[in-house]
Amino acid sequence: MNKSAFYALSYGVYVCTSWDEGRPVGCIANSAMQITSSPATIAVSLNHDNYTNACVRATGRFAIAVLGEHADPKLIGKFGFSSSKDTDKFEGTPYAVRGKMPVIDGCVSWFSCKVVDTMETGTHTVFLGEVLDCDVLLSDTPMTYAYYHKVLKGKTAANAPTYQEEKGSGKYVCRICKYEYDGKVPFEELPDDWTCPICGAPKSQFEKK
Ligand code: FE
């Protein structure tokens, strides 16, 4: 089986949010899609290990914010590579309650959904959500997962459905978000206060692969 075939599928970069007893929680999702237009229904796939999965299950509600190409990459680092269980991802993240759900500012569009069905797989839950409200916030090209990889040099979190283990490259890789440094300045010569452009981790969190 040639798993490269999966790279030909298109994905977006979304922030899926919910509530944890009044506290906003969220994570990055790349598998979200429209299922039907009437009633307006979308589906999102979340790993069982994502704290947000449990919150969506408990509340029966989730929101999807579509990130654009000009979104701050650190947003992906924050929501994709830490857990809402022990991190307040919304601290310092501008957001507003839209359609009764926490929605990060600066997204292209958002959907507020009510869970109408779920499907379990070995690692992920697919939530089917009826769209109760949605809107467009910003004129920007929606970010595809390919853009995130090719242009932002971002990597895939191990608990994402699109994750595939990668072999050693001799490059310096962020331990937190797996960002692979490929700048013109040799990694060793970067200033000590240099930080990961995706997740903000210090230089010391990079290791040679
Ligand atoms: Fe990083």
Short mmCIF file of C-alpha atoms and ligand atoms in Angstrom, two decimals:
data_model
loop_
_atom_site.label_atom_id
_atom_site.label_comp_id
_atom_site.label_asym_id
_atom_site.label_seq_id
_atom_site.Cartn_x
_atom_site.Cartn_y
_atom_site.Cartn_z
CA MET A 1 0.00 0.00 0.00
CA ASN A 2 1.46 3.35 -1.07
CA LYS A 3 0.36 5.74 1.67
CA SER A 4 1.52 8.71 -0.40
CA ALA A 5 -1.86 8.34 -2.09
CA PHE A 6 -3.36 10.03 0.96
CA TYR A 7 -1.42 13.22 0.20
CA ALA A 8 -3.57 13.69 -2.90
CA LEU A 9 -6.66 14.17 -0.73
CA SER A 10 -7.41 17.81 0.11
CA TYR A 11 -7.83 18.97 3.69
CA GLY A 12 -8.29 22.31 5.35
CA VAL A 13 -6.99 23.69 8.63
CA TYR A 14 -9.75 24.28 11.14
CA VAL A 15 -10.05 25.18 14.80
CA CYS A 16 -12.76 22.98 16.32
CA THR A 17 -14.05 24.42 19.58
CA SER A 18 -16.47 23.55 22.35
CA TRP A 19 -17.15 24.31 26.01
CA ASP A 20 -15.82 22.64 29.14
CA GLU A 21 -18.24 23.76 31.86
CA GLY A 22 -18.18 27.32 30.57
CA ARG A 23 -14.50 27.30 29.66
CA PRO A 24 -13.68 27.52 25.95
CA VAL A 25 -11.66 24.60 24.59
CA GLY A 26 -10.49 23.70 21.11
CA CYS A 27 -8.08 21.86 18.87
CA ILE A 28 -6.91 21.84 15.29
CA ALA A 29 -8.89 19.60 12.95
CA ASN A 30 -7.99 18.95 9.35
CA SER A 31 -10.75 16.53 8.47
CA ALA A 32 -13.98 18.51 8.27
CA MET A 33 -16.43 18.57 5.41
CA GLN A 34 -19.90 19.48 4.35
CA ILE A 35 -22.18 16.46 4.21
CA THR A 36 -25.54 17.92 3.15
CA SER A 37 -26.88 21.39 2.44
CA SER A 38 -30.45 20.75 3.58
CA PRO A 39 -30.42 20.41 6.47
CA ALA A 40 -26.99 22.07 6.56
CA THR A 41 -24.74 19.40 8.01
CA ILE A 42 -20.99 19.08 8.42
CA ALA A 43 -18.76 16.36 9.83
CA VAL A 44 -15.52 16.62 11.76
CA SER A 45 -13.12 13.88 12.85
CA LEU A 46 -11.47 14.25 16.27
CA ASN A 47 -8.98 11.92 17.94
CA HIS A 48 -10.14 10.21 21.13
CA ASP A 49 -7.08 11.70 22.86
CA ASN A 50 -8.19 15.27 22.10
CA TYR A 51 -9.71 16.81 25.20
CA THR A 52 -12.07 18.68 22.88
CA ASN A 53 -13.50 15.32 21.74
CA ALA A 54 -14.77 14.66 25.29
CA CYS A 55 -16.19 18.19 25.54
CA VAL A 56 -18.05 17.89 22.23
CA ARG A 57 -19.44 14.59 23.43
CA ALA A 58 -20.51 16.07 26.78
CA THR A 59 -22.12 19.23 25.40
CA GLY A 60 -23.35 17.94 22.04
CA ARG A 61 -22.05 21.17 20.54
CA PHE A 62 -19.03 22.20 18.49
CA ALA A 63 -17.93 25.04 16.26
CA ILE A 64 -15.59 25.01 13.30
CA ALA A 65 -13.50 28.07 12.41
CA VAL A 66 -11.91 27.96 8.96
CA LEU A 67 -8.37 29.34 9.00
CA GLY A 68 -7.11 31.42 6.08
CA GLU A 69 -3.63 31.47 4.59
CA HIS A 70 -2.83 34.64 6.52
CA ALA A 71 -3.74 33.18 9.90
CA ASP A 72 -1.01 33.37 12.53
CA PRO A 73 0.92 30.04 12.36
CA LYS A 74 1.30 30.23 16.15
CA LEU A 75 -2.45 29.67 16.35
CA ILE A 76 -1.87 26.25 14.78
CA GLY A 77 0.97 25.59 17.21
CA LYS A 78 -1.18 26.55 20.17
CA PHE A 79 -4.35 24.70 19.18
CA GLY A 80 -2.66 21.77 17.44
CA PHE A 81 0.18 20.84 19.74
CA SER A 82 -1.00 21.35 23.31
CA SER A 83 -4.01 20.03 25.21
CA SER A 84 -6.99 22.00 26.49
CA LYS A 85 -6.91 19.64 29.48
CA ASP A 86 -4.00 21.54 31.03
CA THR A 87 -3.69 24.63 28.80
CA ASP A 88 -6.01 27.59 28.39
CA LYS A 89 -5.57 27.90 24.64
CA PHE A 90 -7.84 30.94 24.57
CA GLU A 91 -5.60 32.95 26.86
CA GLY A 92 -4.18 35.67 24.65
CA THR A 93 -6.26 34.43 21.71
CA PRO A 94 -8.89 36.95 20.61
CA TYR A 95 -12.25 35.25 20.21
CA ALA A 96 -15.95 35.97 20.44
CA VAL A 97 -19.01 33.89 21.26
CA ARG A 98 -20.80 33.38 17.96
CA GLY A 99 -23.80 31.11 17.59
CA LYS A 100 -23.37 30.42 21.35
CA MET A 101 -19.93 28.90 20.67
CA PRO A 102 -16.37 30.21 21.16
CA VAL A 103 -15.02 31.23 17.75
CA ILE A 104 -11.51 32.59 17.27
CA ASP A 105 -11.24 36.01 15.63
CA GLY A 106 -9.69 36.32 12.21
CA CYS A 107 -11.07 33.11 10.73
CA VAL A 108 -12.43 33.05 7.20
CA SER A 109 -15.78 31.61 8.26
CA TRP A 110 -17.33 29.70 11.14
CA PHE A 111 -20.07 27.15 11.79
CA SER A 112 -21.91 26.56 15.05
CA CYS A 113 -23.16 22.98 15.18
CA LYS A 114 -25.31 20.60 17.19
CA VAL A 115 -24.18 16.97 17.21
CA VAL A 116 -26.83 14.81 15.52
CA ASP A 117 -24.82 11.60 15.20
CA THR A 118 -21.40 10.11 15.91
CA MET A 119 -19.37 7.30 14.42
CA GLU A 120 -16.53 5.62 16.30
CA THR A 121 -13.34 4.37 14.71
CA GLY A 122 -10.33 2.84 16.44
CA THR A 123 -8.73 6.24 17.04
CA HIS A 124 -11.21 8.94 16.06
CA THR A 125 -14.80 10.00 16.53
CA VAL A 126 -16.60 11.41 13.51
CA PHE A 127 -19.13 13.96 14.74
CA LEU A 128 -22.01 14.78 12.42
CA GLY A 129 -23.21 18.29 13.19
CA GLU A 130 -26.32 20.16 12.12
CA VAL A 131 -25.30 23.75 11.41
CA LEU A 132 -27.35 26.07 13.62
CA ASP A 133 -25.57 29.25 12.55
CA CYS A 134 -22.65 30.25 10.36
CA ASP A 135 -21.07 33.35 8.87
CA VAL A 136 -18.14 34.69 6.87
CA LEU A 137 -15.74 36.93 8.80
CA LEU A 138 -12.79 37.57 6.56
CA SER A 139 -11.82 37.64 2.90
CA ASP A 140 -8.83 35.31 2.75
CA THR A 141 -8.01 32.11 0.86
CA PRO A 142 -8.89 29.17 3.11
CA MET A 143 -5.73 27.41 4.20
CA THR A 144 -5.30 23.91 2.86
CA TYR A 145 -3.27 21.32 4.68
CA ALA A 146 -0.93 21.24 1.66
CA TYR A 147 -0.29 24.99 2.08
CA TYR A 148 0.43 24.48 5.77
CA HIS A 149 3.01 21.81 4.94
CA LYS A 150 4.59 23.39 1.87
CA VAL A 151 4.52 27.11 2.64
CA LEU A 152 4.47 27.25 6.44
CA LYS A 153 6.62 24.10 6.72
CA GLY A 154 4.22 22.84 9.33
CA LYS A 155 3.99 19.26 10.46
CA THR A 156 1.19 16.95 11.48
CA ALA A 157 0.30 16.26 15.09
CA ALA A 158 0.61 12.57 15.94
CA ASN A 159 -3.09 12.37 16.83
CA ALA A 160 -4.33 13.84 13.53
CA PRO A 161 -6.09 11.45 11.12
CA THR A 162 -3.64 12.53 8.41
CA TYR A 163 -0.53 11.73 10.50
CA GLN A 164 2.09 9.48 8.94
CA GLU A 165 5.36 8.76 10.70
CA GLU A 166 8.35 10.36 8.99
CA LYS A 167 11.93 9.13 8.92
CA GLY A 168 15.11 11.01 9.83
CA SER A 169 16.21 13.90 7.62
CA GLY A 170 19.30 15.32 9.38
CA LYS A 171 17.34 18.52 9.94
CA TYR A 172 16.51 20.28 13.17
CA VAL A 173 12.95 19.55 14.22
CA CYS A 174 10.84 21.13 16.97
CA ARG A 175 10.03 18.55 19.66
CA ILE A 176 6.69 20.24 20.35
CA CYS A 177 5.15 20.80 16.92
CA LYS A 178 7.54 18.90 14.58
CA TYR A 179 8.29 22.02 12.54
CA GLU A 180 11.38 21.34 10.44
CA TYR A 181 13.83 24.24 10.26
CA ASP A 182 15.07 24.94 6.72
CA GLY A 183 16.06 28.62 6.86
CA LYS A 184 19.10 30.09 5.09
CA VAL A 185 20.98 30.73 8.36
CA PRO A 186 22.41 27.46 9.74
CA PHE A 187 20.40 26.37 12.76
CA GLU A 188 23.45 26.52 15.06
CA GLU A 189 23.91 30.21 14.20
CA LEU A 190 20.39 31.30 15.05
CA PRO A 191 20.27 33.70 18.04
CA ASP A 192 19.54 32.18 21.45
CA ASP A 193 16.21 33.99 21.68
CA TRP A 194 15.01 32.55 18.36
CA THR A 195 11.74 30.66 18.73
CA CYS A 196 9.79 28.16 16.68
CA PRO A 197 7.66 30.06 14.14
CA ILE A 198 4.81 27.60 14.54
CA CYS A 199 4.51 26.94 18.27
CA GLY A 200 6.84 29.51 19.86
CA ALA A 201 9.03 26.88 21.57
CA PRO A 202 12.62 27.98 22.37
CA LYS A 203 15.61 26.88 20.29
CA SER A 204 16.49 24.34 23.00
CA GLN A 205 13.36 22.36 22.08
CA PHE A 206 14.82 21.52 18.65
CA GLU A 207 16.61 18.25 18.01
CA LYS A 208 18.50 16.93 15.03
CA LYS A 209 16.68 14.17 13.14
FE FE B 1 7.36 24.24 17.33
#
